[in-house]
PDB file of C-alpha atoms in Angstrom:
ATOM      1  CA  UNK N 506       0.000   0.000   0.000  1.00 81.00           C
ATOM      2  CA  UNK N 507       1.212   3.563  -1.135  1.00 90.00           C
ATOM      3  CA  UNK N 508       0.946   6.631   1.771  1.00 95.00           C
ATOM      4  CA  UNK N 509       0.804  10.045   0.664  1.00 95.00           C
ATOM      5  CA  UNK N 510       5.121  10.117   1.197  1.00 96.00           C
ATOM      6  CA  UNK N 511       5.020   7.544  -1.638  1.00 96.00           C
ATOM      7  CA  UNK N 512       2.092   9.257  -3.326  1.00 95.00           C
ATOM      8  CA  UNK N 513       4.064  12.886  -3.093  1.00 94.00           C
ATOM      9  CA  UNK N 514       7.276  11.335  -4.128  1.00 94.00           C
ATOM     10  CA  UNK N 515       5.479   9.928  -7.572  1.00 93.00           C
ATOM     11  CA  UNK N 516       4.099  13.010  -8.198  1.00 91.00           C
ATOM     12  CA  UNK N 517       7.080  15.742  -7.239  1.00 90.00           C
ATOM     13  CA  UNK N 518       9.664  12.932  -9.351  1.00 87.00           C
ATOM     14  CA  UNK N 519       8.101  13.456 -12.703  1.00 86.00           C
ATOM     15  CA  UNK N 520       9.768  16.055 -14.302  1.00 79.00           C
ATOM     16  CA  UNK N 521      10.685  17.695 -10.950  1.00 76.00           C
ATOM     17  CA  UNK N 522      13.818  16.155 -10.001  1.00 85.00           C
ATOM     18  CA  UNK N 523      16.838  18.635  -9.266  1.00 89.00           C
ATOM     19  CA  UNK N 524      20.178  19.227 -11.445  1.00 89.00           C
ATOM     20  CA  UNK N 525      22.626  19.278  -8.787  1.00 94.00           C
ATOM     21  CA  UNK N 526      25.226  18.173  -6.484  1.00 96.00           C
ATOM     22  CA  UNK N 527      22.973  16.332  -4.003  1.00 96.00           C
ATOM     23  CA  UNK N 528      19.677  15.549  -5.730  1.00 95.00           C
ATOM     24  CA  UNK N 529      17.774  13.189  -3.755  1.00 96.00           C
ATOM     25  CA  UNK N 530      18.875  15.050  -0.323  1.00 97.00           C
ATOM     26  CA  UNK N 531      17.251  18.479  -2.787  1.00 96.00           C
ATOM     27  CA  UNK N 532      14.358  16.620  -3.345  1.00 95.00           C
ATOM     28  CA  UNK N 533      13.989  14.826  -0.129  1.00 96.00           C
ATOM     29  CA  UNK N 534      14.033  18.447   1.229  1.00 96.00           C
ATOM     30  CA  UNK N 535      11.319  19.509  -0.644  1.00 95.00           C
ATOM     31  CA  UNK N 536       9.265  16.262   0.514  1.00 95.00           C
ATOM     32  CA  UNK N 537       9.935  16.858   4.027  1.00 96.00           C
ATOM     33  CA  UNK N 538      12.286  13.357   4.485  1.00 97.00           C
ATOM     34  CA  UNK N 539      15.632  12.799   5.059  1.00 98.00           C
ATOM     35  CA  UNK N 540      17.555  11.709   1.753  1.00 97.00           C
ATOM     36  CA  UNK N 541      18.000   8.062   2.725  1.00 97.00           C
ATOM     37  CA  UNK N 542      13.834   8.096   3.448  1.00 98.00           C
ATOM     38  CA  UNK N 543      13.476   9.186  -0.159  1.00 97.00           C
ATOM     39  CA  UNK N 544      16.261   6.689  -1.457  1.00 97.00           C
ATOM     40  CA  UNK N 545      14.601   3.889   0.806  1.00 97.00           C
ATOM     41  CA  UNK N 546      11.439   4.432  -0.970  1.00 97.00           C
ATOM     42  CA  UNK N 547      12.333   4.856  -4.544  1.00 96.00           C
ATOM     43  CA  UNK N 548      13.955   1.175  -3.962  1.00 96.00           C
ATOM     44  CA  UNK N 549      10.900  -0.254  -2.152  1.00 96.00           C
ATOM     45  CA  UNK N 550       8.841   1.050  -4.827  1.00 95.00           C
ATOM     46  CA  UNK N 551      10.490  -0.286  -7.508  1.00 93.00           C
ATOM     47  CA  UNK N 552      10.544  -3.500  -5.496  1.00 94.00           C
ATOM     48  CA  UNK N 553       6.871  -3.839  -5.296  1.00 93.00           C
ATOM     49  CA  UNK N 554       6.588  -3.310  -8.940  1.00 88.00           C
ATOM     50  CA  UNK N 555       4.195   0.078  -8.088  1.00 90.00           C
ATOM     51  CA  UNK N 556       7.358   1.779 -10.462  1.00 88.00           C
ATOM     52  CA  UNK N 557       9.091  -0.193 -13.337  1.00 81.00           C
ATOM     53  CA  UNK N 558      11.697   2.307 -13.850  1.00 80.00           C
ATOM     54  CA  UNK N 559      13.348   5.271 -12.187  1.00 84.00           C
ATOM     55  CA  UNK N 560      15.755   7.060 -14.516  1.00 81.00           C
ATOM     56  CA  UNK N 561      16.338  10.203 -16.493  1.00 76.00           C
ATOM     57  CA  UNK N 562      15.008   9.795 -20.059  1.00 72.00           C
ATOM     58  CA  UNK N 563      17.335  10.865 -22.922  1.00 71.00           C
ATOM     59  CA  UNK N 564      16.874  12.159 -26.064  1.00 74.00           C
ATOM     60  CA  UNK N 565      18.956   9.862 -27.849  1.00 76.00           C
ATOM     61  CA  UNK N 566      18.957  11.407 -30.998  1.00 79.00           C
ATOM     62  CA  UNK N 567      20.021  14.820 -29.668  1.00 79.00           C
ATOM     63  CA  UNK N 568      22.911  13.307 -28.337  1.00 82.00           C
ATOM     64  CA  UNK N 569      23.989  11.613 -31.511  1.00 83.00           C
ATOM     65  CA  UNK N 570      22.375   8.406 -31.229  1.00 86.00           C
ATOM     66  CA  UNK N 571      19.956   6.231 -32.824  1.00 91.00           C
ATOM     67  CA  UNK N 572      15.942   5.839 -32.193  1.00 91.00           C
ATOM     68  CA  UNK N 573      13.174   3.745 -33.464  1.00 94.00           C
ATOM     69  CA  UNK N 574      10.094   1.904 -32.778  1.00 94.00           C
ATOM     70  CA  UNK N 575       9.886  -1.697 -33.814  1.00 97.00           C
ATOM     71  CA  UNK N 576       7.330  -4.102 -33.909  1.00 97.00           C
ATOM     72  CA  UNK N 577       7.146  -8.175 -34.180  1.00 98.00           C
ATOM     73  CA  UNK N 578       4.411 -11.117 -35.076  1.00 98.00           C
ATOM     74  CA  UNK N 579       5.125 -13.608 -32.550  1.00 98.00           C
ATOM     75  CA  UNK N 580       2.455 -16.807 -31.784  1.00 97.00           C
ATOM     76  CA  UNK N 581       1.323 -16.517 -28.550  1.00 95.00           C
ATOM     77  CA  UNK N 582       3.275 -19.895 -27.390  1.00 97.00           C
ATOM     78  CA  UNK N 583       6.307 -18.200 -28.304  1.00 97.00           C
ATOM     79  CA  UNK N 584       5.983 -14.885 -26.970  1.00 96.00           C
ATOM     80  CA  UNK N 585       6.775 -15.082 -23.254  1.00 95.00           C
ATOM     81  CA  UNK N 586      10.188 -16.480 -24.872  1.00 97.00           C
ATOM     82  CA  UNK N 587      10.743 -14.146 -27.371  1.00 97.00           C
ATOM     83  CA  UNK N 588       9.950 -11.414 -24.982  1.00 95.00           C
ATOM     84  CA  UNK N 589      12.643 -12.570 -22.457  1.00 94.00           C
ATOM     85  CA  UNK N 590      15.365 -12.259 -25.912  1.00 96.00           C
ATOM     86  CA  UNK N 591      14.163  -9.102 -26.649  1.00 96.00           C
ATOM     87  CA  UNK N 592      14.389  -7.393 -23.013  1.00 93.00           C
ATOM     88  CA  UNK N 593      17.970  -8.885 -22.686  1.00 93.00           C
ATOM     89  CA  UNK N 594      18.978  -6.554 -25.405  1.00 93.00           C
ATOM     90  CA  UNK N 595      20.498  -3.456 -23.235  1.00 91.00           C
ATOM     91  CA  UNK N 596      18.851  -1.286 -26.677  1.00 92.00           C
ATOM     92  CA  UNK N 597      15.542  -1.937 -26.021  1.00 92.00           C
ATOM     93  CA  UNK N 598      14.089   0.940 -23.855  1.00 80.00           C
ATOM     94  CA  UNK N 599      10.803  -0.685 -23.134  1.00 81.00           C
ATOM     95  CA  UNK N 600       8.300  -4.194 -24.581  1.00 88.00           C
ATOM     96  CA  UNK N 601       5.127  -3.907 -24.791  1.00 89.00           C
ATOM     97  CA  UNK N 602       2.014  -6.503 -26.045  1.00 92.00           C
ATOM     98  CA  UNK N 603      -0.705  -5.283 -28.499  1.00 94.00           C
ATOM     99  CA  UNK N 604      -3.884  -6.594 -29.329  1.00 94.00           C
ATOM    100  CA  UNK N 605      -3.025  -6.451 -33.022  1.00 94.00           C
ATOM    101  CA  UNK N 606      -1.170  -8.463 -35.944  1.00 95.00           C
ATOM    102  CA  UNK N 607       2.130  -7.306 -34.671  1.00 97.00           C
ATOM    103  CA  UNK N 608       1.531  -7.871 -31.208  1.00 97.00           C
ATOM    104  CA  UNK N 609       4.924  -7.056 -29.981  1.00 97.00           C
ATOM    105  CA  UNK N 610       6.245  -3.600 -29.728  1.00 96.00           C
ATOM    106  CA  UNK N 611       9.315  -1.984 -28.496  1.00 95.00           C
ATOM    107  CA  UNK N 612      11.857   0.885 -28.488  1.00 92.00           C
ATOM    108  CA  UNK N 613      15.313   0.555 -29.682  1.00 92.00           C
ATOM    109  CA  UNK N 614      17.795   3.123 -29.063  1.00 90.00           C
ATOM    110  CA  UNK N 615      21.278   3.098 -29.906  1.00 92.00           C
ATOM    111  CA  UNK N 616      24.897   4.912 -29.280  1.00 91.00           C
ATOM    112  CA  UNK N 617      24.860   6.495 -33.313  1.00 93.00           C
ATOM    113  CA  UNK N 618      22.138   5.548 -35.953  1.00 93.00           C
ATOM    114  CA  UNK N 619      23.876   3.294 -37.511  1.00 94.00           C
ATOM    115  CA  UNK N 620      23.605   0.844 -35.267  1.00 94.00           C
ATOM    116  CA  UNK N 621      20.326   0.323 -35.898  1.00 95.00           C
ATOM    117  CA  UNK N 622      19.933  -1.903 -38.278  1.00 96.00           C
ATOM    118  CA  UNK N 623      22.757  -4.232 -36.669  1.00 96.00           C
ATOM    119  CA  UNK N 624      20.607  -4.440 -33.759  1.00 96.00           C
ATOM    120  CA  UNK N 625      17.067  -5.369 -35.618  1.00 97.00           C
ATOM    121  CA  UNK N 626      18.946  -8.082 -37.472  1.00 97.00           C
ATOM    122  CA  UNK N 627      20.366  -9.113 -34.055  1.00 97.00           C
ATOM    123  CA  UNK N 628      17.024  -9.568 -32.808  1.00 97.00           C
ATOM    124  CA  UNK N 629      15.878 -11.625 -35.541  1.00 98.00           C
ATOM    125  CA  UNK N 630      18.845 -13.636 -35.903  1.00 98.00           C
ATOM    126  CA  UNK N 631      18.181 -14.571 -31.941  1.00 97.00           C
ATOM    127  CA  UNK N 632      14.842 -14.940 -31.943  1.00 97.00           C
ATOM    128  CA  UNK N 633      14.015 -16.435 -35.913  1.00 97.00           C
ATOM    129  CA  UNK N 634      11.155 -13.838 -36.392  1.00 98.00           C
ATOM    130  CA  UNK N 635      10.926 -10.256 -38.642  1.00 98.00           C
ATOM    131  CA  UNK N 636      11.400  -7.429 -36.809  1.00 98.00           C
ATOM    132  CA  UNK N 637       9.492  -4.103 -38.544  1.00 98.00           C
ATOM    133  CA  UNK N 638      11.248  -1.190 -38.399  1.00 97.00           C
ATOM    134  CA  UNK N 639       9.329   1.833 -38.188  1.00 95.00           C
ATOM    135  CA  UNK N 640      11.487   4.844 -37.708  1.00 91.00           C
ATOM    136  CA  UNK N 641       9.432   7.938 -36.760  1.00 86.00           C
ATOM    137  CA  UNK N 642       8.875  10.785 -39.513  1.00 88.00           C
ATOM    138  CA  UNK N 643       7.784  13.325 -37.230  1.00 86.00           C
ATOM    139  CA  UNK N 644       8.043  13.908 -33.535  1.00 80.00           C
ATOM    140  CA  UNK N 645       5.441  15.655 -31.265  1.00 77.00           C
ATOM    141  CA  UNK N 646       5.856  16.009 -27.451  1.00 73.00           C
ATOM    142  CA  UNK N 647       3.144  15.460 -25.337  1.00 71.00           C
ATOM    143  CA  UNK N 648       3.948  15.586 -21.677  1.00 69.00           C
ATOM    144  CA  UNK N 649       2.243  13.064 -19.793  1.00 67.00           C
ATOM    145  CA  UNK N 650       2.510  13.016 -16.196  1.00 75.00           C
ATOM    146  CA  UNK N 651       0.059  10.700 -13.851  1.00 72.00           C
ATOM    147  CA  UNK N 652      -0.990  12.515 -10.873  1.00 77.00           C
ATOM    148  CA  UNK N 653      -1.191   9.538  -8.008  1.00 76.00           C
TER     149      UNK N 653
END
């Protein structure tokens, strides 16, 4: 079960966190808890799967690298398998299933863009099945942030 401390740190984390020397004890500040409290319950909420991820996100293409979505048909014995190769690839960002003919999609991004295609033929040399690559033609930003 979340309290509001949880709750607060959720919310204030999303977008919010501080640029400097001593983030979390910044932040922790501004949450009224002590910097190992705040560090304590990052890790315990990652634990209980409440968060799947805690981490800056980077524009990888700004920073010279490589970015694209990709998609799969895999048979629905297979693709608790095929998942498990795909997620051990430290260039996929994040898997997701679809209710759709290509049922599994997932980010790739890489150190410049041409390592891209190296890594989709990776993929289907591991797991024996197409990977569609579907490079974005234009980018919009929309800011999503979940109030808890």
């Amino acid at each position: 079960m979340m309290d509001e401390l949880d709750r607060a740190i959720i919310n204030r984390l999303q977008g919010d966190f501080p640029l400097s020397d001593s983030p979390y004890a910044d932040m922790a500040q501004r949450l009224g808890t002590s910097e190992s409290e705040l560090i304590a319950r990052i890790n315990q909420l990652l634990a209980d799967k409440i968060l799947t991820r805690f981490g800056p996100m980077y524009h990888a293409e700004r920073l010279g690298g490589g970015l694209t979505l990709a998609a799969m048909k895999i048979p629905d014995e297979d693709f608790e398998h095929v998942a498990v190769i795909v997620n051990q690839m430290p260039e996929v960002a994040h898997n997701y299933a679809r209710d759709h003919v290509l049922n599994m999609w997932f980010v790739l991004a890489t150190e410049t863009p041409q390592c891209l295609p190296e890594i989709l033929e990776k993929i289907e040399l591991k797991t024996g099945y197409k990977v569609f690559n579907m490079p974005k033609i234009k980018e919009y930003f929309v800011e999503l942030k979940l109030q808890i």
